[in-house]
Every structure is written in structure tokens, then in C-alpha cells.
PDB file of C-alpha atoms and ligand atoms in Angstrom:
ATOM      1  CA  MET A  11      27.669  -3.938  13.380  1.00 42.00           C
ATOM      2  CA  SER A  12      28.215  -0.213  13.007  1.00 47.00           C
ATOM      3  CA  LYS A  13      31.844   0.653  12.460  1.00 47.00           C
ATOM      4  CA  SER A  14      31.516   3.442  14.958  1.00 56.00           C
ATOM      5  CA  VAL A  15      31.543   1.251  18.014  1.00 59.00           C
ATOM      6  CA  GLN A  16      33.584  -1.716  19.215  1.00 58.00           C
ATOM      7  CA  PRO A  17      32.032  -4.785  20.867  1.00 57.00           C
ATOM      8  CA  GLU A  18      33.824  -4.159  24.182  1.00 58.00           C
ATOM      9  CA  GLU A  19      32.460  -0.624  24.260  1.00 56.00           C
ATOM     10  CA  ILE A  20      28.960  -1.977  23.740  1.00 56.00           C
ATOM     11  CA  ALA A  21      29.407  -4.465  26.555  1.00 52.00           C
ATOM     12  CA  GLN A  22      30.524  -1.655  28.844  1.00 49.00           C
ATOM     13  CA  ASN A  23      27.742   0.690  27.934  1.00 48.00           C
ATOM     14  CA  ALA A  24      24.825  -1.545  26.984  1.00 56.00           C
ATOM     15  CA  SER A  25      21.689  -0.726  28.883  1.00 69.00           C
ATOM     16  CA  ARG A  26      22.888   2.837  29.459  1.00 92.00           C
ATOM     17  CA  PHE A  27      21.884   4.846  26.441  1.00 96.00           C
ATOM     18  CA  ALA A  28      21.507   8.459  25.383  1.00 97.00           C
ATOM     19  CA  ALA A  29      18.986   8.644  22.560  1.00 97.00           C
ATOM     20  CA  ASP A  30      18.744  11.322  19.913  1.00 96.00           C
ATOM     21  CA  ARG A  31      15.574  13.396  20.227  1.00 93.00           C
ATOM     22  CA  MET A  32      14.090  11.909  17.037  1.00 91.00           C
ATOM     23  CA  LEU A  33      13.899   8.418  18.585  1.00 96.00           C
ATOM     24  CA  GLY A  34      10.874   8.761  20.871  1.00 95.00           C
ATOM     25  CA  ARG A  35       9.142   5.504  20.014  1.00 95.00           C
ATOM     26  CA  LEU A  36      12.326   3.492  20.299  1.00 96.00           C
ATOM     27  CA  VAL A  37      13.026   5.076  23.688  1.00 97.00           C
ATOM     28  CA  LYS A  38       9.656   4.017  25.016  1.00 94.00           C
ATOM     29  CA  TRP A  39      10.286   0.448  23.925  1.00 94.00           C
ATOM     30  CA  LEU A  40      13.756   0.352  25.421  1.00 95.00           C
ATOM     31  CA  ARG A  41      12.287   1.510  28.722  1.00 95.00           C
ATOM     32  CA  VAL A  42       9.622  -1.202  28.478  1.00 93.00           C
ATOM     33  CA  LEU A  43      12.565  -3.619  28.349  1.00 92.00           C
ATOM     34  CA  GLY A  44      14.038  -1.988  31.444  1.00 92.00           C
ATOM     35  CA  GLN A  45      16.886  -0.232  29.638  1.00 94.00           C
ATOM     36  CA  ASP A  46      18.245   3.000  31.069  1.00 95.00           C
ATOM     37  CA  VAL A  47      17.744   5.631  28.347  1.00 97.00           C
ATOM     38  CA  ILE A  48      17.945   9.395  28.632  1.00 97.00           C
ATOM     39  CA  TYR A  49      15.930  11.335  26.116  1.00 97.00           C
ATOM     40  CA  GLY A  50      14.671  14.869  25.688  1.00 94.00           C
ATOM     41  CA  PRO A  51      14.452  17.912  23.453  1.00 92.00           C
ATOM     42  CA  HIS A  52      17.973  19.022  24.433  1.00 92.00           C
ATOM     43  CA  LEU A  53      19.492  15.731  23.282  1.00 94.00           C
ATOM     44  CA  SER A  54      20.730  16.226  19.767  1.00 92.00           C
ATOM     45  CA  GLY A  55      24.049  17.307  18.250  1.00 93.00           C
ATOM     46  CA  TYR A  56      26.518  18.582  20.848  1.00 95.00           C
ATOM     47  CA  GLY A  57      23.903  18.379  23.620  1.00 96.00           C
ATOM     48  CA  LEU A  58      23.611  14.659  23.013  1.00 96.00           C
ATOM     49  CA  ILE A  59      27.392  14.230  22.929  1.00 97.00           C
ATOM     50  CA  ARG A  60      27.870  16.175  26.174  1.00 97.00           C
ATOM     51  CA  ALA A  61      25.178  14.185  27.992  1.00 96.00           C
ATOM     52  CA  ALA A  62      26.537  10.844  26.777  1.00 96.00           C
ATOM     53  CA  ARG A  63      30.094  11.752  27.846  1.00 96.00           C
ATOM     54  CA  ALA A  64      28.993  13.034  31.238  1.00 96.00           C
ATOM     55  CA  GLU A  65      27.194   9.796  32.107  1.00 94.00           C
ATOM     56  CA  ASN A  66      29.245   7.365  30.037  1.00 93.00           C
ATOM     57  CA  ARG A  67      26.306   6.360  27.873  1.00 95.00           C
ATOM     58  CA  LEU A  68      26.161   4.799  24.442  1.00 95.00           C
ATOM     59  CA  ILE A  69      24.630   7.211  21.919  1.00 96.00           C
ATOM     60  CA  LEU A  70      21.752   6.083  19.713  1.00 97.00           C
ATOM     61  CA  THR A  71      21.224   8.270  16.703  1.00 97.00           C
ATOM     62  CA  ARG A  72      19.871   8.599  13.164  1.00 96.00           C
ATOM     63  CA  ASP A  73      21.971  11.698  12.595  1.00 95.00           C
ATOM     64  CA  ARG A  74      24.625  10.918   9.986  1.00 94.00           C
ATOM     65  CA  ARG A  75      26.398  14.193  10.666  1.00 94.00           C
ATOM     66  CA  LEU A  76      27.023  13.319  14.305  1.00 94.00           C
ATOM     67  CA  LYS A  77      30.276  11.559  13.458  1.00 92.00           C
ATOM     68  CA  GLN A  78      31.784  14.852  12.285  1.00 95.00           C
ATOM     69  CA  LYS A  79      31.426  16.113  15.842  1.00 94.00           C
ATOM     70  CA  GLN A  80      33.806  13.479  17.251  1.00 93.00           C
ATOM     71  CA  PRO A  81      31.257  11.776  19.474  1.00 94.00           C
ATOM     72  CA  PRO A  82      31.957   9.063  22.055  1.00 94.00           C
ATOM     73  CA  PRO A  83      30.863   5.515  21.036  1.00 94.00           C
ATOM     74  CA  TYR A  84      27.541   5.515  19.226  1.00 95.00           C
ATOM     75  CA  ILE A  85      25.233   3.305  17.249  1.00 96.00           C
ATOM     76  CA  TYR A  86      23.816   4.623  14.014  1.00 96.00           C
ATOM     77  CA  LEU A  87      20.310   3.241  13.550  1.00 97.00           C
ATOM     78  CA  GLU A  88      19.836   2.218   9.978  1.00 95.00           C
ATOM     79  CA  SER A  89      16.039   2.274   9.816  1.00 97.00           C
ATOM     80  CA  GLU A  90      13.556   5.024  10.532  1.00 95.00           C
ATOM     81  CA  HIS A  91      11.068   2.458  11.886  1.00 95.00           C
ATOM     82  CA  PHE A  92      11.208   1.723  15.595  1.00 94.00           C
ATOM     83  CA  GLU A  93      10.631  -2.016  15.093  1.00 94.00           C
ATOM     84  CA  ASP A  94      13.747  -2.292  12.949  1.00 95.00           C
ATOM     85  CA  GLN A  95      15.682  -0.009  15.276  1.00 96.00           C
ATOM     86  CA  LEU A  96      14.828  -2.184  18.245  1.00 95.00           C
ATOM     87  CA  ARG A  97      15.733  -5.291  16.281  1.00 94.00           C
ATOM     88  CA  GLN A  98      19.097  -3.766  15.396  1.00 95.00           C
ATOM     89  CA  LEU A  99      19.823  -3.030  19.065  1.00 93.00           C
ATOM     90  CA  ILE A 100      18.740  -6.465  20.235  1.00 90.00           C
ATOM     91  CA  ARG A 101      21.139  -7.903  17.649  1.00 90.00           C
ATOM     92  CA  GLU A 102      24.086  -5.575  18.175  1.00 91.00           C
ATOM     93  CA  CYS A 103      23.915  -5.092  21.931  1.00 89.00           C
ATOM     94  CA  GLY A 104      22.559  -8.510  22.843  1.00 86.00           C
ATOM     95  CA  LEU A 105      19.753  -6.838  24.795  1.00 86.00           C
ATOM     96  CA  LYS A 106      17.996  -9.164  27.214  1.00 82.00           C
ATOM     97  CA  TRP A 107      15.060  -8.314  29.428  1.00 81.00           C
ATOM     98  CA  GLY A 108      13.445 -11.126  31.441  1.00 82.00           C
ATOM     99  CA  ASP A 109      12.461  -9.763  34.842  1.00 81.00           C
ATOM    100  CA  ARG A 110      13.543  -6.237  33.927  1.00 87.00           C
ATOM    101  CA  LEU A 111      10.440  -5.874  31.762  1.00 89.00           C
ATOM    102  CA  PHE A 112       8.203  -3.024  32.931  1.00 91.00           C
ATOM    103  CA  SER A 113      10.652  -2.111  35.700  1.00 93.00           C
ATOM    104  CA  ARG A 114      11.198   1.455  34.531  1.00 94.00           C
ATOM    105  CA  CYS A 115       8.999   4.522  34.167  1.00 95.00           C
ATOM    106  CA  LEU A 116       8.216   4.949  30.469  1.00 94.00           C
ATOM    107  CA  VAL A 117       7.948   8.702  30.847  1.00 94.00           C
ATOM    108  CA  CYS A 118      10.955   9.719  32.954  1.00 96.00           C
ATOM    109  CA  ASN A 119      13.217   6.627  32.987  1.00 97.00           C
ATOM    110  CA  SER A 120      13.277   6.140  36.783  1.00 96.00           C
ATOM    111  CA  ILE A 121      13.178   2.649  38.304  1.00 95.00           C
ATOM    112  CA  LEU A 122       9.667   1.795  39.490  1.00 95.00           C
ATOM    113  CA  GLN A 123       8.957   0.787  43.086  1.00 95.00           C
ATOM    114  CA  THR A 124       6.292  -1.732  43.963  1.00 94.00           C
ATOM    115  CA  CYS A 125       3.619  -0.411  46.284  1.00 94.00           C
ATOM    116  CA  ALA A 126       0.891  -1.943  48.399  1.00 95.00           C
ATOM    117  CA  LYS A 127      -2.592  -1.969  46.907  1.00 95.00           C
ATOM    118  CA  ASP A 128      -4.196   0.047  49.690  1.00 95.00           C
ATOM    119  CA  THR A 129      -1.767   2.945  49.175  1.00 95.00           C
ATOM    120  CA  VAL A 130      -3.083   3.672  45.680  1.00 94.00           C
ATOM    121  CA  LYS A 131      -6.800   3.507  46.427  1.00 95.00           C
ATOM    122  CA  LYS A 132      -7.373   7.225  46.011  1.00 94.00           C
ATOM    123  CA  LEU A 133      -4.917   7.549  43.150  1.00 93.00           C
ATOM    124  CA  VAL A 134      -6.292   5.182  40.512  1.00 94.00           C
ATOM    125  CA  PRO A 135      -9.754   4.861  38.954  1.00 94.00           C
ATOM    126  CA  PRO A 136     -12.129   2.632  40.969  1.00 95.00           C
ATOM    127  CA  TYR A 137     -12.396  -0.033  38.265  1.00 94.00           C
ATOM    128  CA  VAL A 138      -8.617  -0.302  38.171  1.00 94.00           C
ATOM    129  CA  TYR A 139      -8.445  -0.576  41.942  1.00 95.00           C
ATOM    130  CA  SER A 140     -11.036  -3.320  42.038  1.00 95.00           C
ATOM    131  CA  SER A 141      -9.635  -5.324  39.133  1.00 93.00           C
ATOM    132  CA  GLN A 142      -5.869  -5.134  39.808  1.00 94.00           C
ATOM    133  CA  GLU A 143      -3.737  -6.566  42.601  1.00 93.00           C
ATOM    134  CA  HIS A 144      -0.226  -5.365  41.781  1.00 93.00           C
ATOM    135  CA  PHE A 145       0.833  -1.773  41.510  1.00 95.00           C
ATOM    136  CA  SER A 146       4.098   0.060  41.155  1.00 94.00           C
ATOM    137  CA  TRP A 147       4.896   3.734  41.107  1.00 95.00           C
ATOM    138  CA  CYS A 148       7.535   6.189  39.960  1.00 96.00           C
ATOM    139  CA  SER A 149       8.957   8.211  42.835  1.00 95.00           C
ATOM    140  CA  THR A 150      10.198  10.871  40.395  1.00 97.00           C
ATOM    141  CA  CYS A 151       7.106  11.752  38.356  1.00 96.00           C
ATOM    142  CA  LEU A 152       4.578  10.015  40.671  1.00 94.00           C
ATOM    143  CA  ARG A 153       2.900   7.972  37.929  1.00 95.00           C
ATOM    144  CA  ILE A 154       1.286   4.723  39.006  1.00 95.00           C
ATOM    145  CA  TYR A 155       1.576   1.591  36.889  1.00 94.00           C
ATOM    146  CA  TRP A 156      -0.322  -1.665  36.892  1.00 93.00           C
ATOM    147  CA  PRO A 157      -0.297  -4.676  34.594  1.00 89.00           C
ATOM    148  CA  ALA A 158      -3.171  -4.297  32.190  1.00 82.00           C
ATOM    149  CA  THR A 159      -4.207  -5.299  28.730  1.00 78.00           C
ATOM    150  CA  HIS A 160      -1.813  -2.799  27.179  1.00 80.00           C
ATOM    151  CA  GLN A 161       1.108  -4.624  28.800  1.00 86.00           C
ATOM    152  CA  GLN A 162       0.008  -7.872  27.227  1.00 87.00           C
ATOM    153  CA  LYS A 163      -0.326  -6.118  23.873  1.00 89.00           C
ATOM    154  CA  MET A 164       3.171  -4.749  24.279  1.00 88.00           C
ATOM    155  CA  LEU A 165       4.526  -8.204  25.031  1.00 88.00           C
ATOM    156  CA  ASP A 166       2.825  -9.591  21.945  1.00 90.00           C
ATOM    157  CA  ALA A 167       4.264  -6.790  19.838  1.00 89.00           C
ATOM    158  CA  LEU A 168       7.684  -7.326  21.374  1.00 88.00           C
ATOM    159  CA  GLU A 169       7.594 -11.003  20.536  1.00 88.00           C
ATOM    160  CA  LYS A 170       6.947 -10.134  16.903  1.00 89.00           C
ATOM    161  CA  ILE A 171       9.789  -7.633  16.883  1.00 87.00           C
ATOM    162  CA  ALA A 172      12.325  -9.773  18.689  1.00 82.00           C
ATOM    163  CA  VAL A 173      11.563 -12.955  16.772  1.00 74.00           C
ATOM    164  CA  PRO A 174      11.184 -11.762  13.181  1.00 61.00           C
TER     165      PRO A 174
HETATM  166 ZN1  LIG B  25       8.430   8.648  36.103  1.00 73.63          ZN
END
């Protein structure tokens, strides 16, 4: 457990994170798990602190100097590898996913909406349309998602990460 953050603060803030801009791969994985994570080029140093305060989010960082800036609760990630980072968060925040898996846009963090197959006919490649039954879409960035082999690969990878 990082000394920077108390268990009750984690419980309050878990699943609402503000990630430092150097944590791109971790962010993608957290969103796969359905966690609410803001991330972007403006999120480092004071920008990160401001954003976390404004939305009451738990900061994730690899920046050792952040603590000199009197940040709100944060978790310092010990490893530079996203697998270890994710493992640390699963351990320290008790992250669970279940039916929240693949519920969030990996690119912009919005919650995905399910959509009827016939509404995406012109929007996805023909082989995808003919081979898939379930689609969801992001109403913010308009990306369309469907379960495919990459999702299964992600689940396999996740299993290895979560159960070391
Ligand atoms: Zn999106």
C-alpha cells in the first residue's frame, strides 16, 4: 500500500481515476475493465492535480516529484510495466470487473451503448457485419465495437495478469 493514500480514500475514489500522461497502456487496460479513467497530454504535474481535484478522482502516477505539489490522494505505481501496474491496482484498490468488462470506450472513456445490428450495416466492414451479432457504440467519438478475437486475447492476457 502506498503511504500516500488511505484505504477509505481508495474506497471512495476507486474506479474514478486520473492517470498521468505516461500511463497510456495502463489506461487502456483499466478501460477494458470498465474503470472510469481520464487521460491526456494535459494530465501531468499541476494539470493532473487540478483535474483530479475538480472531479474527485484518484491520481495514478509514476512521477515521484508529484508529492511535492501537495496533490489530493494518489497512488504511486512502482513498476514501469503496465502488467505490474495493473496488478498493483487490482491488489490495492480491489478492482473487480465482471459485467463491466468492455463497457467503456477505450479511446475516450465514455460508456458504450448497445445498438441493433441493422443500424451498423453501413458502418462496419461487410465481413464483420456478417460474422458478428452484437454491437455497441460510443456516442461521444462514434466508434463501433464488437466482440472479436482481440477481446478474447485481451481476456487471456488479463487472466495472466490478474492471477500471477
Ligand atoms: Zn469513444
